[in-house]
Coordinates of C-alpha atoms in Angstrom, one line a residue:
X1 CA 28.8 -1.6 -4.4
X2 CA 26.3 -2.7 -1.9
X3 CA 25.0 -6.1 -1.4
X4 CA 23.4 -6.1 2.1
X5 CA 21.6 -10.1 2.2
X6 CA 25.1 -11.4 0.7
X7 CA 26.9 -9.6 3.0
X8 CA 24.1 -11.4 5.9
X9 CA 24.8 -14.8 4.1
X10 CA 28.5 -14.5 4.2
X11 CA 28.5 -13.5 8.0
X12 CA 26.5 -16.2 8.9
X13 CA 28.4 -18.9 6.8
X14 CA 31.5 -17.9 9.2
X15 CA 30.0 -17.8 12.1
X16 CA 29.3 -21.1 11.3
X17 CA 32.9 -22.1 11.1
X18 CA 32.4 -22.6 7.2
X19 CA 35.4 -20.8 4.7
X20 CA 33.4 -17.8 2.2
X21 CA 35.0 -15.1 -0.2
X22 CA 32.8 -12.9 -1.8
X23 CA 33.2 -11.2 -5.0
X24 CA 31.4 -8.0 -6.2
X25 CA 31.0 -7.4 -10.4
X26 CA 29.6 -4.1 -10.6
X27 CA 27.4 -4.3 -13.6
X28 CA 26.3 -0.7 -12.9
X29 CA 29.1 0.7 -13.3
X30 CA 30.8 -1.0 -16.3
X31 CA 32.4 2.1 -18.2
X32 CA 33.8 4.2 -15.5
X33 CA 35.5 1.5 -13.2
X34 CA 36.0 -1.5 -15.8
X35 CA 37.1 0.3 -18.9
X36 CA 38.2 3.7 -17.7
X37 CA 35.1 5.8 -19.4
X38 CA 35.0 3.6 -22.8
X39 CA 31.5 2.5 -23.8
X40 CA 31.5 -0.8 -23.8
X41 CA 28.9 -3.6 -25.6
X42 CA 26.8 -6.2 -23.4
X43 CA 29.0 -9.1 -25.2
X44 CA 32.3 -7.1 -24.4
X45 CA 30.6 -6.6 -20.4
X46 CA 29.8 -10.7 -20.1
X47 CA 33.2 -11.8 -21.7
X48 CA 35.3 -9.1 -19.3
X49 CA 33.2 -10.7 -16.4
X50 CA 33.3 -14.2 -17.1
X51 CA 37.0 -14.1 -17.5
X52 CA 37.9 -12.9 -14.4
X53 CA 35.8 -15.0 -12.5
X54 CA 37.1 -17.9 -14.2
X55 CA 40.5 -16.6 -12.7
X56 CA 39.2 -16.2 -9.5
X57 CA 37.7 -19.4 -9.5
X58 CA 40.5 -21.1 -10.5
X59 CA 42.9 -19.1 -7.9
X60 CA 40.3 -20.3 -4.8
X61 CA 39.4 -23.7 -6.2
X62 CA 35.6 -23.0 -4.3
X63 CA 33.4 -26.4 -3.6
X64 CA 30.0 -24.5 -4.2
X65 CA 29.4 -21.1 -5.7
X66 CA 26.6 -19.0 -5.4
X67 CA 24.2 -16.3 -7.6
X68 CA 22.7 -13.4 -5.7
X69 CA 20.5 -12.8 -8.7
X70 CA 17.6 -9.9 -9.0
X71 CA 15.6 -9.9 -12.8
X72 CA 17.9 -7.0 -13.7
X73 CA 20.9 -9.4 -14.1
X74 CA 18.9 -12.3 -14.9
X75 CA 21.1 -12.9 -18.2
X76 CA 24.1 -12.0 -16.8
X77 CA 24.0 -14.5 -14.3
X78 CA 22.9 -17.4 -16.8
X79 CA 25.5 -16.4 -19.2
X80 CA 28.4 -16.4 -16.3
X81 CA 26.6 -19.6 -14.8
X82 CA 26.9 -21.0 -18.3
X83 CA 30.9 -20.5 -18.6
X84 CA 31.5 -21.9 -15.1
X85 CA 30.1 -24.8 -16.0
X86 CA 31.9 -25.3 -18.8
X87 CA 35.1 -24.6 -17.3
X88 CA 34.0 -27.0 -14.2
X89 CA 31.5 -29.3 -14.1
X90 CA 31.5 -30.5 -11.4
X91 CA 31.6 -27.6 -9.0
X92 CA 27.8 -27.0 -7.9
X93 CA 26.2 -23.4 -8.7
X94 CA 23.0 -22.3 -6.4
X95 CA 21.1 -19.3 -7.3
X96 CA 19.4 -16.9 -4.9
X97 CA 17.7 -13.7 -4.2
X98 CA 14.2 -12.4 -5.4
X99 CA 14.4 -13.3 -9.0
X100 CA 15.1 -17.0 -8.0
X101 CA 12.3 -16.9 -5.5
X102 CA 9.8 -15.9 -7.7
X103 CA 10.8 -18.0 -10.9
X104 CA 12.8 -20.9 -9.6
X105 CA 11.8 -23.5 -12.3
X106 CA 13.3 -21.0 -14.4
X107 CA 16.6 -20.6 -12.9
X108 CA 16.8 -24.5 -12.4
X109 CA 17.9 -24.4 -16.4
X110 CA 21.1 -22.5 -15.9
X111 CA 21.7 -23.4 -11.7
X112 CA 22.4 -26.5 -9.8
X113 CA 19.9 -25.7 -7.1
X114 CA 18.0 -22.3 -6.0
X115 CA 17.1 -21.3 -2.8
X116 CA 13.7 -19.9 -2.1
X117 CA 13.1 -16.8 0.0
X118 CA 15.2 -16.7 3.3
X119 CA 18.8 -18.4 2.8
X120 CA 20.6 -18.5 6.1
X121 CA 19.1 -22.0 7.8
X122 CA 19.0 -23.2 4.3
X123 CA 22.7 -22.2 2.9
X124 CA 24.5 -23.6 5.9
X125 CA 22.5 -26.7 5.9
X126 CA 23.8 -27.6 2.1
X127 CA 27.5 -26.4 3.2
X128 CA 27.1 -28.4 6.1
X129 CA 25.7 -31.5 4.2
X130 CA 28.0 -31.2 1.4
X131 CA 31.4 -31.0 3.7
X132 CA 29.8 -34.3 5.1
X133 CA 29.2 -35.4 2.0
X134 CA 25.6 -35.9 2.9
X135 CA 22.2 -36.1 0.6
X136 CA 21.2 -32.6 0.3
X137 CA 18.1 -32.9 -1.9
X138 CA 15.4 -32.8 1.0
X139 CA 16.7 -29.3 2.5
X140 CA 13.5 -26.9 2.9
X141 CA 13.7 -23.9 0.6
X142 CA 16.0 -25.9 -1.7
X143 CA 14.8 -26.4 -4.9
X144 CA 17.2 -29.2 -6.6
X145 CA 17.8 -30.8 -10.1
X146 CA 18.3 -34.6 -9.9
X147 CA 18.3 -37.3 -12.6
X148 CA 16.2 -34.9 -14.6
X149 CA 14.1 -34.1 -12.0
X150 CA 13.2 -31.1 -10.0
X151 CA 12.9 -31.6 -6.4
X152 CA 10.6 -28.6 -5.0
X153 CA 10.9 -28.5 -1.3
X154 CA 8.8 -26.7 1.1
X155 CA 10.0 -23.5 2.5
X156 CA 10.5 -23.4 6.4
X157 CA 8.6 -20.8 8.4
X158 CA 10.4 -17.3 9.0
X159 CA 13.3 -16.6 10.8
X160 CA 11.6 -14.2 13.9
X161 CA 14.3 -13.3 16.2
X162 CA 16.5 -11.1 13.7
X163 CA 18.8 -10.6 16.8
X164 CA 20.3 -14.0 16.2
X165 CA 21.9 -13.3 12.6
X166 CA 25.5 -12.0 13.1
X167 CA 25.6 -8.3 11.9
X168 CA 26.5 -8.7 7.5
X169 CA 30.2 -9.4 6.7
X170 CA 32.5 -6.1 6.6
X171 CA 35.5 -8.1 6.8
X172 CA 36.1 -7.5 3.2
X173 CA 40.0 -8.9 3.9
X174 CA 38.2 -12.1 2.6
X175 CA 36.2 -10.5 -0.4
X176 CA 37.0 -9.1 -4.0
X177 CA 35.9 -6.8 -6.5
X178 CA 36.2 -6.4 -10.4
X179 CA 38.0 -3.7 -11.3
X180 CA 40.6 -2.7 -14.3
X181 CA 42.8 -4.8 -15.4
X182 CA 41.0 -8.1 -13.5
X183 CA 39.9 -8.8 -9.8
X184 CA 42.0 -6.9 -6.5
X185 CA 41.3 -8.0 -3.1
X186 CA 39.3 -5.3 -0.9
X187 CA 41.6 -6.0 2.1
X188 CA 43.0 -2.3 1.5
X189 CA 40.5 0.2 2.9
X190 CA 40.8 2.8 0.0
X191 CA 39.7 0.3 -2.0
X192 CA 36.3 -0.4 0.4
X193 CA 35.2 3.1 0.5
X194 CA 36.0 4.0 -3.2
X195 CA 32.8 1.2 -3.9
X196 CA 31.1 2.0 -1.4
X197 CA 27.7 3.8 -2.0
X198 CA 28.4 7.0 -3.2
X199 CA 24.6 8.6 -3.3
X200 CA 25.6 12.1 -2.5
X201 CA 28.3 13.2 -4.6
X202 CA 32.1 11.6 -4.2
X203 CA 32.7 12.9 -0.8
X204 CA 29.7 10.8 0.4
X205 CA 30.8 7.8 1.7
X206 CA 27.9 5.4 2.4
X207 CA 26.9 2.5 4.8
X208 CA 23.4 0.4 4.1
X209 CA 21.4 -2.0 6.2
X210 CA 18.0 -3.0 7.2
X211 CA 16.7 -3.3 10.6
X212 CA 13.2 -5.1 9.7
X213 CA 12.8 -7.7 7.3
X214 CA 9.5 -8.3 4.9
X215 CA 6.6 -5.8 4.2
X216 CA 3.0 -4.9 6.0
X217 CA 1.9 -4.5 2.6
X218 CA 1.4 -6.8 -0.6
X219 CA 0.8 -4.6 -3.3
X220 CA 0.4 -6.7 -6.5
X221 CA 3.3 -5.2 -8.5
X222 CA 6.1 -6.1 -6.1
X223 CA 7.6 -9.1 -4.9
X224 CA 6.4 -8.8 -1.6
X225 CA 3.1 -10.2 -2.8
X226 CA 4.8 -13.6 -3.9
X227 CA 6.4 -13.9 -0.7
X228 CA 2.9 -13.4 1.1
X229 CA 1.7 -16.3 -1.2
X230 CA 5.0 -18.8 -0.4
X231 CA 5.1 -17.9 3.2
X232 CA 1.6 -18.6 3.8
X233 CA 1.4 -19.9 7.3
X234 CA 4.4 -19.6 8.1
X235 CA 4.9 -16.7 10.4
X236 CA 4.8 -13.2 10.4
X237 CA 6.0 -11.0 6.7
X238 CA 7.0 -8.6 9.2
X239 CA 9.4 -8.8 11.6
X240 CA 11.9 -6.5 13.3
X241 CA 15.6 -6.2 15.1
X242 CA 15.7 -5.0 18.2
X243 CA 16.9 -1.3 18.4
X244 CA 20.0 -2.0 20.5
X245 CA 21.0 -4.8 18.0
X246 CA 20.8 -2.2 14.8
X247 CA 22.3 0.9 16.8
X248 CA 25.3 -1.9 18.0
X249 CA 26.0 -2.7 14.2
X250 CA 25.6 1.0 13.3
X251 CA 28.2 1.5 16.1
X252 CA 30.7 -1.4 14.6
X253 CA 30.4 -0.3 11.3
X254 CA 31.2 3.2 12.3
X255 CA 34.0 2.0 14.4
X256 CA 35.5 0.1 11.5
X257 CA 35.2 2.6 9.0
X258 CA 35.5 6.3 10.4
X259 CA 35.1 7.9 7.2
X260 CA 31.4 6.7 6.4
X261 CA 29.5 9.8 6.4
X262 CA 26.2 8.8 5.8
X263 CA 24.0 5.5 6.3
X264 CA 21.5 3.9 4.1
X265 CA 18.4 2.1 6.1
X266 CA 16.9 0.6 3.2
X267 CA 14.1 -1.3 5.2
X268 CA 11.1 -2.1 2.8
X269 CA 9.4 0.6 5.3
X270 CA 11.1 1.9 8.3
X271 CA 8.7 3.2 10.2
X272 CA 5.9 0.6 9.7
X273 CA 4.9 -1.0 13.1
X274 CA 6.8 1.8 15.1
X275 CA 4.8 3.5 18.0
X276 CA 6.4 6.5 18.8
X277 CA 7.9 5.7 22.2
X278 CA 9.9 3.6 19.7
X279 CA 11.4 6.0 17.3
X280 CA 11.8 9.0 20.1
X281 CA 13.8 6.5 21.6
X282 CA 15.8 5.2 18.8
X283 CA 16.4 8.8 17.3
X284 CA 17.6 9.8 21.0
X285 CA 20.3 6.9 20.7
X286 CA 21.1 7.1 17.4
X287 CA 22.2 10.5 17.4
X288 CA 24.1 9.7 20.8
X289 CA 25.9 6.7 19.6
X290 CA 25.9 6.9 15.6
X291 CA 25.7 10.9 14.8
X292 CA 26.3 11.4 11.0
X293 CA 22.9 11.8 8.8
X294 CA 20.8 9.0 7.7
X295 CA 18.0 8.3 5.1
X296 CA 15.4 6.0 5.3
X297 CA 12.9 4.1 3.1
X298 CA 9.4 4.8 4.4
X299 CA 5.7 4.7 3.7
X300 CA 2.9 7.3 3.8
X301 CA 0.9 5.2 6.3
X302 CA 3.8 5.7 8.7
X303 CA 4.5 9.0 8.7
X304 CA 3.9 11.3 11.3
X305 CA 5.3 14.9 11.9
X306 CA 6.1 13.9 15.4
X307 CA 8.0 10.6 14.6
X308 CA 9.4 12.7 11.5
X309 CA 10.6 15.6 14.0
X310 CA 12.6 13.0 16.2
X311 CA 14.4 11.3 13.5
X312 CA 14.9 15.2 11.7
X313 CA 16.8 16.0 14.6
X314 CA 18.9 12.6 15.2
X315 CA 19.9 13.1 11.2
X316 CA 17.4 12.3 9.0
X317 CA 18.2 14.3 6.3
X318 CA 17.0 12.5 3.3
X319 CA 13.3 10.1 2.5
X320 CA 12.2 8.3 -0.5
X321 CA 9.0 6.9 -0.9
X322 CA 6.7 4.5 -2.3
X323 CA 3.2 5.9 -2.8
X324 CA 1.6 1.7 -1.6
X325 CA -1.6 0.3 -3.4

């Protein structure tokens, strides 16, 4: 269980003053935590999903429900969309994520509204409109159905400073996952680190993040070449927290939950833009502040065997790569 831009949104809705809860359906998981080791068909999957967050939905009474949907669960999210809106018409469903922001005419047939590429200005904009009870259908990265009509709005340029986001949600006293039996609050620790990333065997207890945002490359198979064409003038792909912002969350995080053992920095490529003063630096206070082992997503173009000797000996024990195009 690991949802890192949800877990972004949801901080940022509170620090907003606005009410969230956050529910987790593992799909990837299905036999071993949903139906103790019994196989289980993609019907049987959708109708155990649908029905408890029908329950849930019903329990919390929400005013606006969101999708974060990647092409993976593309179905799965129409069909669930699908039975909320039978259940409740009138409750308003908005999509978002990378499958939405590449094919948002297409999600318009199952969703309310979609959101296009970056969703914190835009998300609390609509909660704050719709609270007011305020026309919503002119909010930039918003696309909207209305009378029939699709309503494509502009997106607005980057967000640059990353510094001013609030660190992503662990306050999971507010969130809820689908287990056996129907949908448990995660207020009870045990139950957080049982879902949480498990890479290295069940004694591994994982914590992911990012510390840039966007790509310095646009290879034509990945996403990150639509977003180049939709954020066309609009400000830099790449962009990056500061070190002492990312070490302080590490720090939190760590703080909160002593027994992670491991952390996750799933950046689209870590080292990308880093001079080496950087990552001598970072790797000095990392293993200072943070001090259990790390892996990182990286980049041939960025590796060298001096940056890769500092973060070796802050923890790096573990790379994976994409060869770029």
């Amino acid at each position: 269980m690991y949802a890192y831009g949800v877990g972004v949104l949801s901080a940022y809705l509170k620090s907003c003053g606005h009410k969230v809860q956050v529910m987790y359906v593992p799909f990837s998981s299905w036999e071993e935590h949903l139906l103790g080791g019994k196989q289980a068909g993609e019907d049987q999957r959708l109708r155990i999903s649908a029905s408890a967050i029908l329950q849930l939905t019903e329990d919390l009474q929400p005013d606006l429900i969101g999708f974060s949907v990647i092409t993976n669960y593309f179905e799965h999210a129409a069909y669930l969309t699908r039975e909320l809106k039978r259940a409740y018409p009138d409750t308003l469903i908005v999509w978002g994520g990378v499958h939405p922001t590449i094919s948002p005419a297409e999600c318009l047939q199952y969703a309310d509204i979609v959101c296009v590429g970056e969703g914190e200005r835009a998300f609390e904009e609509l909660v704050g409109r719709l609270e007011k009870g305020q026309v919503y259908s002119d909010i930039p990265n918003l696309w909207v159905k209305e009378g029939g009509k699709i309503i494509q709005n502009e997106v607005r340029p980057y967000l640059e400073d990353l510094d001013r986001l609030p660190f992503q949600d662990i306050d999971f006293s507010t969130h809820y996952l689908l287990r056996p039996g129907g949908v448990v609050s995660m207020a009870d620790d045990e139950i957080v680190y049982q879902f949480l990333p498990h890479f290295f065997g069940e004694g591994s207890i994982g914590y992911l993040t990012m510390g840039t945002r966007g790509c310095p490359y646009a290879c034509s198979y990945c996403y990150n070449s639509a977003l180049r064409r939709i954020y066309r003038g609009k400000g830099k792909a790449l962009r990056q927290r500061s070190r002492e912002n990312f070490i302080q969350e590490l720090v939190q995080a760590k703080r909160r939950y002593p027994e992670i053992n491991f952390v996750i920095i799933t950046d689209e490529a870590f080292l990308a833009g880093k001079k080496p003063a950087w990552v001598k630096e970072f790797a000095r206070e990392y293993k200072e502040k943070v001090g259990i082992p790390f892996y990182a997503v990286v980049s041939p173009e960025g590796i060298t065997e001096e940056a890769i000797r500092y973060l070796v000996e802050a923890g790096m024990f573990f790379v994976q790569m994409g060869l770029q195009t």
